[in-house]
Amino acid sequence: MTNSEIVDLLELTGRLMELHNHDAFRTRAFQTAAFNLDKSTADLSQLSADDLVKLPGVGKAVANKIREIVDTGHLTELDDLLAQTPSGVLDMFRIKGLGVKKIRTLWHELGIDNLRDLQLAGENGQIATIKGFGQNTQEKILAALEFLQEQKGKVRMDKAAMIANLLHDELAQYFDRVEISGQVRRKAQEVDRVQLLLQTSDPISAMLTLAGRPNLVQHEVESSPFVWRGQLEGFDVRVELLLVPAEQMDRELFIQTAAEPHLQQVGAGGASLLQAAYTSTDVSEPAIYQRAGLPYIVPEMREDDFAFRWASRHRNDELVTWDDLQGTLHNHSTWSDGKQSVADMAAYCRQLGLTYFGIADHSKTATYANGLDIERVQQQQVEIDQLNAGYGSDFRIFKGIESDILGDGSLDYDEATLATFDYVVASVHQTLTMSLDKAMTRLLRAIENPYTTILGHPTGRLILAREGYPIDHRAIIDACAEHNVIIELNASPYRLDMDWRWIDYAMEQGVMISINPDAHDLVGLLDMHYGVAIARKGGLTKSMTFNALTLNQMDSYFRQRRARIDKK
């Protein structure tokens, strides 16, 4: 049992206890424990009940429940609660903005116990008539239901990669060659089909081998003699396993990786890429592009014709890579809602070969994330100075902050405090439901603030969970160009925000992109791998990647920016 699995079970128990009106004190005990343990770096599975009660927010009763989870793999009390709760009511927890009390009201007052009935109740106006709901809440619920329906059967790129790698490692025991292809190889940010190619000269035996794998659930009607279709047990996303002879593996890997609009591109020879793939005697990927009379395109960019327009101005070796990253600038520590100290985060950055670490903990308005008031800002900066004094000239911690963009577009510190930071990441975290005009007014004012260095996760979206607020990307990029503001590509697979489709326009306007992990623990720093993948999909070059600047270049950038502010 991992910490996150334990916390998820405690959190769900607390929610269901509240849903069923259980004792408020015991309910809060579970909720408080889940909230506090989510930040813990201790290995909960290795702690005794006596050790668990020493952790913040954990009482004796909850400590025993954690041991039950670890020792048995489940929680009897949660099992009983789940047995009393229709699965459709559990689905309602996925609707953003719909809390436990409202779900209980919908269930008990309208008898709604599934998403279909919830949608019908919204469409006929019933929800708006309930006390405490109203027309606005009804519209939000309907919009959330529509969004969930559109995302059904999809997973984020990190989970898709995990599933693909699990399948690869298992199936490589039975097949001479196994290749991950399709959307996963193309680094799609949302995946509705995890696809692998299995080399075999005997499809019948291959199908029998797959049938013998207990974690593979076949959809027989959708399958064919050469394609196994189904799911990996425990995951909703579709799995597709293609059975391919050895001599066709390279050709199929190319064809299955590229999206259809990319394959239909016609080159100088008058043939499409797809035609070239089938007629080329050399089926290596570079040879296929050459036969079509088109420049070679890296797998991440094989979406449509954009890659060829990009290739007319750039070379593939200009694309940013993990090795190009010199540091990281949007990270959190135990000063706000992170799990590790500034010192530990910085030390891990050094292990990764990075030369600078930027701390950007939450600002004072973010009380839910233990945001820093002015006094704590000063205390943190003293700590950073002390840590920097112990480093040589090859590493440094930069003092940053993730300052909330308030409703009127202002940042939530006075100028004197903002001036103490090396840089400021300005982000929207609250009041996310906005019209286009409201969102643009808010963001543009923040961009115009001379202390805004980086615009954080520009749309506030959460992949497969929450649509971003509407923005005019072109106007935002133009404003960042005018005010010398960097745009963040938030590398967390939960966000991947900015959208990769706007990277090229940003580069054209001279706006640099910072690949920021928004890391709250050591492992989170590795999310920059996802950021690099999406950056490459959008054509981001090393020269336009902000955190590809060296330590000295970054230090000079911050100093020059400060000098320009001081002159105003």
Coordinates of C-alpha atoms in Angstrom, one line a residue, residues 6-566:
I6 CA -4.0 4.8 2.0
V7 CA -4.9 8.5 1.9
D8 CA -7.5 7.9 -0.9
L9 CA -9.2 5.2 1.2
L10 CA -9.3 7.5 4.3
E11 CA -10.6 10.4 2.3
L12 CA -13.3 8.3 0.6
T13 CA -14.3 6.9 4.0
G14 CA -14.7 10.4 5.4
R15 CA -16.8 11.5 2.4
L16 CA -19.1 8.5 2.7
M17 CA -19.5 9.0 6.5
E18 CA -20.5 12.5 5.8
L19 CA -22.8 11.4 3.0
H20 CA -24.6 9.0 5.4
N21 CA -24.7 11.4 8.3
H22 CA -22.4 9.5 10.6
D23 CA -21.1 11.0 13.7
A24 CA -19.5 14.4 12.8
F25 CA -16.6 14.0 15.2
R26 CA -15.5 10.6 13.7
T27 CA -16.1 11.9 10.2
R28 CA -13.8 14.9 10.8
A29 CA -11.2 12.6 12.3
F30 CA -11.0 10.7 9.0
Q31 CA -11.0 13.9 6.9
T32 CA -8.4 15.6 9.0
A33 CA -6.1 12.5 8.9
A34 CA -6.4 12.3 5.1
F35 CA -5.6 16.0 4.7
N36 CA -2.5 15.8 6.9
L37 CA -1.2 12.5 5.8
D38 CA -1.3 13.6 2.1
K39 CA 1.6 15.8 3.0
S40 CA 3.5 13.2 5.0
T41 CA 6.9 11.8 3.7
A42 CA 6.9 8.9 6.2
D43 CA 6.2 5.4 4.7
L44 CA 2.8 4.9 6.4
S45 CA 2.8 1.2 5.7
Q46 CA 5.9 0.7 7.8
L47 CA 4.6 2.5 10.9
S48 CA 3.0 0.8 13.9
A49 CA -0.3 2.3 15.3
D50 CA 1.8 3.8 18.1
D51 CA 4.0 5.5 15.6
L52 CA 1.1 6.7 13.5
V53 CA -0.5 8.6 16.3
K54 CA 2.6 10.7 16.5
L55 CA 1.8 12.1 13.1
P56 CA -0.2 15.3 12.8
G57 CA -4.0 14.8 12.7
V58 CA -3.9 11.1 13.4
G59 CA -5.7 9.8 16.5
K60 CA -5.7 6.2 17.9
A61 CA -8.9 5.1 16.1
V62 CA -7.7 6.3 12.7
A63 CA -4.2 4.8 13.3
N64 CA -5.8 1.4 13.8
K65 CA -7.8 1.8 10.6
I66 CA -4.6 2.6 8.7
R67 CA -3.1 -0.6 10.1
E68 CA -6.2 -2.5 9.0
I69 CA -5.7 -1.1 5.5
V70 CA -2.0 -2.0 5.3
D71 CA -2.5 -5.5 6.8
T72 CA -5.6 -6.5 4.9
G73 CA -5.6 -4.4 1.8
H74 CA -9.1 -2.9 2.6
L75 CA -11.1 -1.2 5.3
T76 CA -14.2 -3.0 6.7
E77 CA -15.9 0.2 7.6
L78 CA -15.4 1.6 4.1
D79 CA -16.7 -1.7 2.6
D80 CA -19.9 -1.4 4.6
L81 CA -20.3 2.3 3.5
L82 CA -19.8 1.3 -0.2
A83 CA -22.4 -1.4 0.1
Q84 CA -24.9 1.2 1.3
T85 CA -24.0 3.6 -1.6
P86 CA -25.3 3.2 -5.2
S87 CA -22.4 3.3 -7.6
G88 CA -24.1 6.2 -9.4
V89 CA -24.0 8.3 -6.3
L90 CA -20.2 7.6 -6.1
D91 CA -20.0 8.9 -9.7
M92 CA -21.4 12.2 -8.5
F93 CA -18.2 12.8 -6.5
R94 CA -16.4 13.3 -9.9
I95 CA -18.5 16.4 -10.6
K96 CA -16.4 19.5 -9.8
G97 CA -18.1 21.8 -7.4
L98 CA -20.7 19.3 -6.2
G99 CA -20.0 18.7 -2.5
V100 CA -21.1 15.9 -0.2
K101 CA -24.1 17.9 1.2
K102 CA -25.4 18.7 -2.2
I103 CA -25.0 15.1 -3.4
R104 CA -26.9 13.9 -0.3
T105 CA -29.7 16.4 -1.0
L106 CA -30.0 15.2 -4.6
W107 CA -30.0 11.6 -3.6
H108 CA -32.5 11.9 -0.7
E109 CA -34.8 14.7 -2.0
L110 CA -35.0 13.9 -5.7
G111 CA -34.1 10.2 -5.5
I112 CA -31.2 10.7 -8.0
D113 CA -28.7 7.9 -7.7
N114 CA -27.0 8.0 -11.1
L115 CA -25.5 10.5 -13.6
R116 CA -28.2 9.9 -16.2
D117 CA -31.0 10.8 -13.8
L118 CA -29.0 13.8 -12.6
Q119 CA -28.7 15.0 -16.2
L120 CA -32.4 14.6 -16.8
A121 CA -33.2 16.5 -13.6
G122 CA -31.0 19.3 -14.7
E123 CA -32.5 19.4 -18.2
N124 CA -36.1 19.6 -16.9
G125 CA -35.2 22.3 -14.4
Q126 CA -35.8 20.2 -11.2
I127 CA -32.3 20.9 -9.7
A128 CA -32.8 24.7 -9.9
T129 CA -35.9 24.4 -7.7
I130 CA -34.1 22.8 -4.7
K131 CA -33.2 25.1 -1.9
G132 CA -29.5 26.0 -2.0
F133 CA -29.1 25.2 -5.6
G134 CA -30.6 27.6 -8.1
Q135 CA -30.2 28.1 -11.9
N136 CA -26.5 28.8 -11.8
T137 CA -25.7 25.6 -9.9
Q138 CA -27.9 23.6 -12.3
E139 CA -26.1 25.0 -15.3
K140 CA -22.7 24.2 -13.8
I141 CA -23.8 20.6 -13.1
L142 CA -25.0 20.2 -16.6
A143 CA -21.7 21.6 -18.0
A144 CA -19.7 19.3 -15.8
L145 CA -21.8 16.3 -16.9
E146 CA -21.2 17.1 -20.5
F147 CA -17.4 17.4 -19.9
L148 CA -17.3 14.1 -18.1
Q149 CA -19.1 12.4 -20.9
E150 CA -16.6 13.7 -23.4
Q151 CA -13.7 12.4 -21.3
K152 CA -15.2 8.9 -20.7
G153 CA -12.7 6.1 -21.5
K154 CA -9.7 8.4 -21.5
V155 CA -6.7 8.6 -19.2
R156 CA -3.9 11.1 -18.7
M157 CA -0.6 10.6 -20.5
D158 CA 1.2 9.5 -17.3
K159 CA -1.4 6.8 -16.5
A160 CA -1.4 5.7 -20.2
A161 CA 2.4 5.4 -20.1
M162 CA 2.2 3.4 -16.9
I163 CA -0.3 1.0 -18.5
A164 CA 1.7 0.7 -21.7
N165 CA 4.9 0.0 -19.8
L166 CA 3.2 -2.6 -17.6
L167 CA 1.9 -4.4 -20.7
H168 CA 5.3 -4.1 -22.5
D169 CA 7.2 -5.6 -19.6
E170 CA 4.7 -8.5 -19.2
L171 CA 4.3 -9.3 -22.8
A172 CA 8.0 -9.1 -23.6
Q173 CA 8.3 -12.4 -21.8
Y174 CA 6.2 -14.1 -24.5
F175 CA 7.0 -12.2 -27.7
D176 CA 10.4 -11.6 -29.4
R177 CA 9.6 -7.9 -29.9
V178 CA 7.1 -5.7 -28.3
E179 CA 6.7 -2.0 -29.2
I180 CA 4.6 0.8 -27.6
S181 CA 2.9 2.7 -30.4
G182 CA -0.1 4.9 -31.1
Q183 CA -1.1 7.8 -28.9
V184 CA 1.3 6.8 -26.1
R185 CA 4.4 6.9 -28.4
R186 CA 3.1 10.1 -29.8
K187 CA 2.9 11.6 -26.3
A188 CA -0.8 12.5 -26.5
Q189 CA -1.9 14.4 -23.3
E190 CA -5.1 12.4 -23.2
V191 CA -5.2 8.8 -24.4
D192 CA -8.3 6.7 -25.3
R193 CA -6.4 3.7 -26.7
V194 CA -3.2 2.2 -25.3
Q195 CA -1.7 0.3 -28.3
L196 CA 1.2 -2.1 -28.6
L197 CA 2.6 -4.1 -31.5
L198 CA 3.5 -7.8 -30.8
Q199 CA 5.8 -9.6 -33.2
T200 CA 4.6 -13.0 -34.1
S201 CA 4.5 -15.5 -37.0
D202 CA 1.7 -17.5 -35.4
P203 CA -1.4 -15.3 -34.5
I204 CA -3.4 -18.2 -33.3
S205 CA -0.8 -19.1 -30.7
A206 CA -0.4 -15.5 -29.8
M207 CA -4.1 -15.1 -29.1
L208 CA -4.0 -18.2 -26.9
T209 CA -1.1 -16.6 -25.0
L210 CA -3.0 -13.4 -24.5
A211 CA -6.1 -15.4 -23.4
G212 CA -4.0 -16.9 -20.6
R213 CA -3.1 -13.6 -19.1
P214 CA -5.4 -13.2 -16.1
N215 CA -5.2 -9.4 -16.1
L216 CA -6.3 -9.0 -19.7
V217 CA -10.0 -8.8 -20.3
Q218 CA -10.8 -9.3 -24.0
H219 CA -13.7 -7.7 -25.9
E220 CA -14.2 -10.6 -28.3
V221 CA -16.7 -8.9 -30.5
E222 CA -14.3 -6.0 -31.2
S223 CA -11.3 -8.2 -31.7
S224 CA -10.2 -9.9 -34.9
P225 CA -7.7 -12.7 -35.8
F226 CA -4.8 -10.2 -35.9
V227 CA -5.9 -7.6 -33.3
W228 CA -6.7 -8.2 -29.6
R229 CA -9.0 -5.6 -28.2
G230 CA -10.0 -5.2 -24.6
Q231 CA -8.8 -3.7 -21.3
L232 CA -6.2 -4.2 -18.6
E233 CA -8.1 -5.2 -15.5
G234 CA -8.7 -2.2 -13.2
F235 CA -8.5 0.4 -15.9
D236 CA -11.2 1.9 -18.1
V237 CA -9.1 2.8 -21.1
R238 CA -9.2 0.6 -24.2
V239 CA -6.2 -1.6 -25.0
E240 CA -5.3 -2.7 -28.5
L241 CA -2.7 -5.3 -29.2
L242 CA -1.7 -5.8 -32.9
L243 CA -0.2 -9.1 -34.0
V244 CA 2.4 -8.3 -36.6
P245 CA 5.0 -10.5 -38.6
A246 CA 8.6 -9.5 -38.1
E247 CA 9.1 -8.1 -41.5
Q248 CA 6.2 -5.6 -41.0
M249 CA 7.0 -4.4 -37.5
D250 CA 8.9 -1.2 -38.5
R251 CA 6.3 -0.2 -41.1
E252 CA 3.4 -0.8 -38.7
L253 CA 5.2 1.1 -35.9
F254 CA 5.4 4.1 -38.1
I255 CA 1.8 3.9 -39.4
Q256 CA 0.3 3.2 -36.0
T257 CA 2.2 6.0 -34.3
A258 CA 1.2 8.8 -36.6
A259 CA -2.3 10.4 -36.5
E260 CA -4.4 10.1 -39.7
P261 CA -4.0 13.7 -40.8
H262 CA -0.2 13.4 -40.6
L263 CA -0.2 10.2 -42.7
Q264 CA -2.3 11.9 -45.4
Q265 CA 0.4 14.6 -46.0
V266 CA 1.7 14.6 -49.6
G267 CA 5.3 15.3 -50.3
A268 CA 7.3 16.4 -53.3
G269 CA 7.1 13.0 -54.9
G270 CA 3.3 13.2 -55.1
A271 CA 2.8 10.3 -52.6
S272 CA 1.3 10.6 -49.1
L273 CA 3.2 9.4 -46.1
L274 CA 0.9 6.4 -45.9
Q275 CA 1.5 5.5 -49.5
A276 CA 5.3 5.9 -49.0
A277 CA 5.1 3.6 -46.0
Y278 CA 3.5 0.8 -48.0
T279 CA 5.7 1.2 -51.1
S280 CA 9.1 1.9 -49.6
T281 CA 11.6 -1.0 -49.6
D282 CA 13.4 0.5 -46.7
V283 CA 10.8 0.8 -44.0
S284 CA 12.8 2.7 -41.4
E285 CA 11.0 5.9 -40.4
P286 CA 13.6 8.3 -41.9
A287 CA 13.4 6.4 -45.2
I288 CA 9.7 6.6 -45.3
Y289 CA 9.7 10.4 -45.0
Q290 CA 12.5 10.5 -47.6
R291 CA 10.5 8.5 -50.1
A292 CA 7.5 10.8 -49.6
G293 CA 9.8 13.8 -50.2
L294 CA 9.1 15.2 -46.7
P295 CA 11.4 16.1 -43.8
Y296 CA 11.7 13.6 -41.0
I297 CA 9.3 14.4 -38.1
V298 CA 9.9 13.2 -34.5
P299 CA 7.2 10.9 -33.1
E300 CA 5.8 13.5 -30.7
M301 CA 4.9 15.9 -33.6
R302 CA 3.1 13.4 -35.8
E303 CA -0.3 14.9 -35.4
D304 CA -1.1 16.8 -38.5
D305 CA 0.5 19.2 -41.1
F306 CA 1.8 21.6 -38.4
A307 CA 5.0 19.7 -38.0
F308 CA 5.9 20.3 -41.7
R309 CA 5.2 24.0 -41.4
W310 CA 7.4 24.0 -38.3
A311 CA 10.1 22.0 -40.2
S312 CA 10.3 24.7 -42.9
R313 CA 11.8 27.0 -40.2
H314 CA 13.5 24.7 -37.8
R315 CA 15.6 21.6 -37.4
N316 CA 14.7 18.6 -35.2
D317 CA 17.9 19.0 -33.2
E318 CA 16.6 22.4 -32.1
L319 CA 13.8 20.8 -30.1
V320 CA 14.2 21.0 -26.3
T321 CA 15.2 17.8 -24.5
W322 CA 15.4 16.8 -20.9
D323 CA 19.2 17.2 -21.0
D324 CA 18.7 20.9 -22.1
L325 CA 17.0 21.8 -18.8
Q326 CA 19.3 23.6 -16.4
G327 CA 16.9 24.2 -13.6
T328 CA 13.3 24.3 -12.4
L329 CA 11.4 27.4 -11.2
H330 CA 7.8 26.4 -10.0
N331 CA 8.1 24.2 -6.9
H332 CA 6.6 23.9 -3.4
S333 CA 8.0 22.9 -0.1
T334 CA 6.8 22.3 3.5
W335 CA 6.6 26.1 3.9
S336 CA 3.3 25.8 2.1
D337 CA 1.7 22.6 0.8
G338 CA 4.7 20.6 -0.3
K339 CA 6.0 17.4 1.3
Q340 CA 9.7 18.1 1.3
S341 CA 11.8 20.9 2.7
V342 CA 13.5 23.5 0.5
A343 CA 16.9 21.8 1.3
D344 CA 15.7 18.4 0.3
M345 CA 14.1 19.6 -2.9
A346 CA 17.3 21.5 -3.8
A347 CA 19.5 18.5 -3.0
Y348 CA 17.4 16.3 -5.3
C349 CA 17.7 18.9 -8.1
R350 CA 21.5 18.6 -7.7
Q351 CA 21.3 14.8 -8.0
L352 CA 19.3 15.3 -11.2
G353 CA 22.2 17.4 -12.6
L354 CA 20.3 20.7 -12.4
T355 CA 22.2 23.9 -11.5
Y356 CA 19.4 25.9 -9.9
F357 CA 16.2 25.3 -8.0
G358 CA 13.4 27.9 -7.8
I359 CA 11.1 27.8 -4.8
A360 CA 7.6 29.3 -5.5
D361 CA 5.5 28.4 -2.5
H362 CA 1.9 29.6 -2.3
S363 CA 1.2 33.2 -1.3
K364 CA -0.9 34.5 1.6
T365 CA -4.3 34.3 -0.1
A366 CA -3.9 30.6 -0.6
T367 CA -4.8 29.8 3.0
Y368 CA -6.0 26.3 1.9
A369 CA -2.4 25.6 0.9
N370 CA -0.8 27.2 4.0
G371 CA 0.2 30.2 1.9
L372 CA 3.0 32.4 3.3
D373 CA 2.2 35.7 5.0
I374 CA 4.8 38.4 4.9
E375 CA 6.6 37.3 8.1
R376 CA 6.9 33.8 6.8
V377 CA 8.2 35.0 3.5
Q378 CA 11.0 36.8 5.3
Q379 CA 11.7 33.7 7.4
Q380 CA 11.9 31.5 4.3
Q381 CA 14.2 33.9 2.5
V382 CA 16.6 33.8 5.5
E383 CA 16.7 30.0 5.2
I384 CA 17.4 30.3 1.5
D385 CA 20.3 32.7 2.1
Q386 CA 21.7 30.2 4.6
L387 CA 21.4 27.3 2.2
N388 CA 22.9 29.3 -0.7
A389 CA 25.9 30.1 1.5
G390 CA 26.7 26.4 1.7
Y391 CA 26.7 25.9 -2.1
G392 CA 29.5 26.5 -4.5
S393 CA 29.3 28.6 -7.6
D394 CA 27.7 25.7 -9.5
F395 CA 24.3 25.7 -7.8
R396 CA 21.8 28.2 -6.4
I397 CA 18.3 28.4 -4.9
F398 CA 16.3 31.3 -6.4
K399 CA 13.7 33.0 -4.2
G400 CA 10.3 32.9 -5.9
I401 CA 6.6 32.9 -5.0
E402 CA 3.5 31.7 -6.7
S403 CA 1.4 34.8 -6.1
D404 CA -2.4 34.4 -6.4
I405 CA -4.0 36.6 -9.1
L406 CA -6.9 38.1 -7.2
G407 CA -10.3 38.8 -8.7
D408 CA -9.4 42.3 -9.9
G409 CA -6.1 41.0 -11.5
S410 CA -3.8 42.3 -8.7
L411 CA -1.2 40.2 -7.0
D412 CA -1.7 39.5 -3.3
Y413 CA 1.4 41.2 -1.9
D414 CA 2.4 44.8 -1.7
E415 CA 5.2 46.1 -4.0
A416 CA 7.8 46.1 -1.2
T417 CA 7.2 42.4 -0.6
L418 CA 7.1 41.5 -4.3
A419 CA 10.5 43.3 -4.7
T420 CA 12.1 40.8 -2.3
F421 CA 11.7 37.9 -4.7
D422 CA 14.0 37.0 -7.6
Y423 CA 10.9 36.2 -9.6
V424 CA 7.1 35.9 -9.3
V425 CA 4.9 33.2 -10.8
A426 CA 1.4 34.7 -11.1
S427 CA -1.5 32.2 -11.1
V428 CA -5.2 32.0 -10.7
H429 CA -6.4 29.5 -8.1
Q430 CA -9.7 30.7 -6.9
T431 CA -13.0 31.9 -8.6
L432 CA -12.3 29.8 -11.6
T433 CA -15.7 30.1 -13.2
M434 CA -15.3 33.2 -15.3
S435 CA -16.6 34.6 -18.5
L436 CA -14.1 35.3 -21.3
D437 CA -14.2 39.1 -20.5
K438 CA -13.7 38.5 -16.8
A439 CA -10.8 36.1 -17.3
M440 CA -9.1 38.3 -19.8
T441 CA -9.4 41.4 -17.7
R442 CA -8.0 39.5 -14.7
L443 CA -5.1 37.9 -16.6
L444 CA -4.1 41.0 -18.6
R445 CA -3.9 43.1 -15.5
A446 CA -1.6 40.5 -13.8
I447 CA 0.6 40.4 -16.9
E448 CA 0.9 44.2 -16.9
N449 CA 2.2 44.0 -13.3
P450 CA 5.9 44.7 -13.5
Y451 CA 6.7 42.1 -10.8
T452 CA 5.0 39.2 -12.8
T453 CA 7.9 37.2 -14.2
I454 CA 6.0 34.0 -15.2
L455 CA 2.3 33.5 -16.0
G456 CA 1.4 30.2 -14.2
H457 CA -0.9 27.5 -15.7
P458 CA -2.7 30.0 -18.0
T459 CA -6.1 28.4 -18.2
G460 CA -6.3 26.6 -14.8
R461 CA -7.4 23.4 -16.5
L462 CA -7.1 19.9 -15.0
I463 CA -6.8 17.2 -17.7
L464 CA -10.0 15.0 -17.8
A465 CA -11.3 16.7 -14.7
R466 CA -11.9 20.4 -15.3
E467 CA -12.1 22.6 -18.3
G468 CA -10.0 25.7 -18.1
Y469 CA -11.6 29.1 -18.0
P470 CA -11.9 30.7 -21.4
I471 CA -9.0 32.9 -22.6
D472 CA -8.0 34.5 -25.9
H473 CA -4.6 32.8 -26.2
R474 CA -3.4 35.1 -28.9
A475 CA -4.1 38.2 -26.9
I476 CA -2.5 36.7 -23.8
I477 CA 0.6 35.8 -25.7
D478 CA 0.8 39.3 -27.3
A479 CA 0.5 40.9 -23.8
C480 CA 3.3 38.7 -22.5
A481 CA 5.4 39.7 -25.4
E482 CA 4.7 43.4 -24.7
H483 CA 5.5 43.1 -21.0
N484 CA 8.3 40.6 -21.2
V485 CA 6.5 37.9 -19.3
I486 CA 7.4 34.2 -19.6
I487 CA 4.5 31.7 -20.0
E488 CA 4.6 28.5 -18.0
L489 CA 4.1 25.1 -19.5
N490 CA 2.9 23.4 -16.3
A491 CA 4.5 20.0 -16.6
S492 CA 2.2 18.2 -14.2
P493 CA 0.3 15.6 -16.2
Y494 CA -2.8 16.8 -14.3
R495 CA -2.4 20.2 -16.1
L496 CA -0.1 20.4 -19.1
D497 CA -1.1 24.0 -19.3
M498 CA -0.3 26.0 -21.6
D499 CA -1.8 24.1 -24.5
W500 CA 0.9 22.9 -26.9
R501 CA -0.9 24.2 -29.9
W502 CA 0.0 27.8 -28.9
I503 CA 3.7 27.2 -28.3
D504 CA 4.7 28.0 -31.9
Y505 CA 2.8 31.4 -31.9
A506 CA 4.5 32.3 -28.6
M507 CA 7.9 31.6 -30.1
E508 CA 7.0 33.7 -33.1
Q509 CA 6.2 36.6 -30.8
G510 CA 9.4 36.2 -28.8
V511 CA 7.7 34.8 -25.7
M512 CA 9.8 32.2 -23.8
I513 CA 8.3 29.1 -22.3
S514 CA 9.2 27.8 -18.8
I515 CA 8.8 24.0 -18.4
N516 CA 7.7 24.0 -14.7
P517 CA 6.9 20.8 -12.8
D518 CA 4.8 22.5 -10.1
A519 CA 6.4 19.9 -7.9
H520 CA 5.1 19.3 -4.3
D521 CA 7.6 16.5 -3.6
L522 CA 10.8 15.0 -5.0
V523 CA 9.0 12.7 -7.5
G524 CA 7.1 15.7 -8.8
L525 CA 10.3 17.2 -10.1
L526 CA 10.4 14.4 -12.7
D527 CA 7.1 15.6 -14.2
M528 CA 9.3 17.8 -16.3
H529 CA 9.7 14.8 -18.5
Y530 CA 6.0 15.1 -19.4
G531 CA 6.5 18.8 -19.9
V532 CA 9.4 18.2 -22.3
A533 CA 7.2 15.7 -24.3
I534 CA 4.4 18.2 -24.7
A535 CA 6.8 21.0 -25.4
R536 CA 8.4 19.0 -28.2
K537 CA 4.9 18.2 -29.6
G538 CA 4.4 22.0 -29.9
G539 CA 7.8 22.6 -31.4
L540 CA 9.5 24.3 -28.5
T541 CA 13.1 24.9 -29.1
K542 CA 15.9 24.9 -26.6
S543 CA 16.6 28.6 -27.4
M544 CA 13.0 29.6 -26.4
T545 CA 12.9 27.4 -23.2
F546 CA 13.4 29.7 -20.2
N547 CA 14.7 27.1 -17.8
A548 CA 17.3 26.0 -20.4
L549 CA 19.2 29.1 -19.5
T550 CA 22.3 28.4 -17.6
L551 CA 22.7 29.4 -13.9
N552 CA 24.7 32.5 -14.9
Q553 CA 22.2 33.4 -17.6
M554 CA 19.2 33.0 -15.3
D555 CA 20.9 35.1 -12.6
S556 CA 21.6 37.9 -15.1
Y557 CA 18.1 37.7 -16.4
F558 CA 16.6 38.3 -13.0
R559 CA 19.1 41.1 -12.2
Q560 CA 18.4 42.9 -15.4
R561 CA 14.6 42.6 -14.9
R562 CA 15.0 44.0 -11.4
A563 CA 17.0 46.9 -12.8
R564 CA 14.3 47.7 -15.3
I565 CA 11.7 47.7 -12.5
D566 CA 13.8 50.0 -10.3

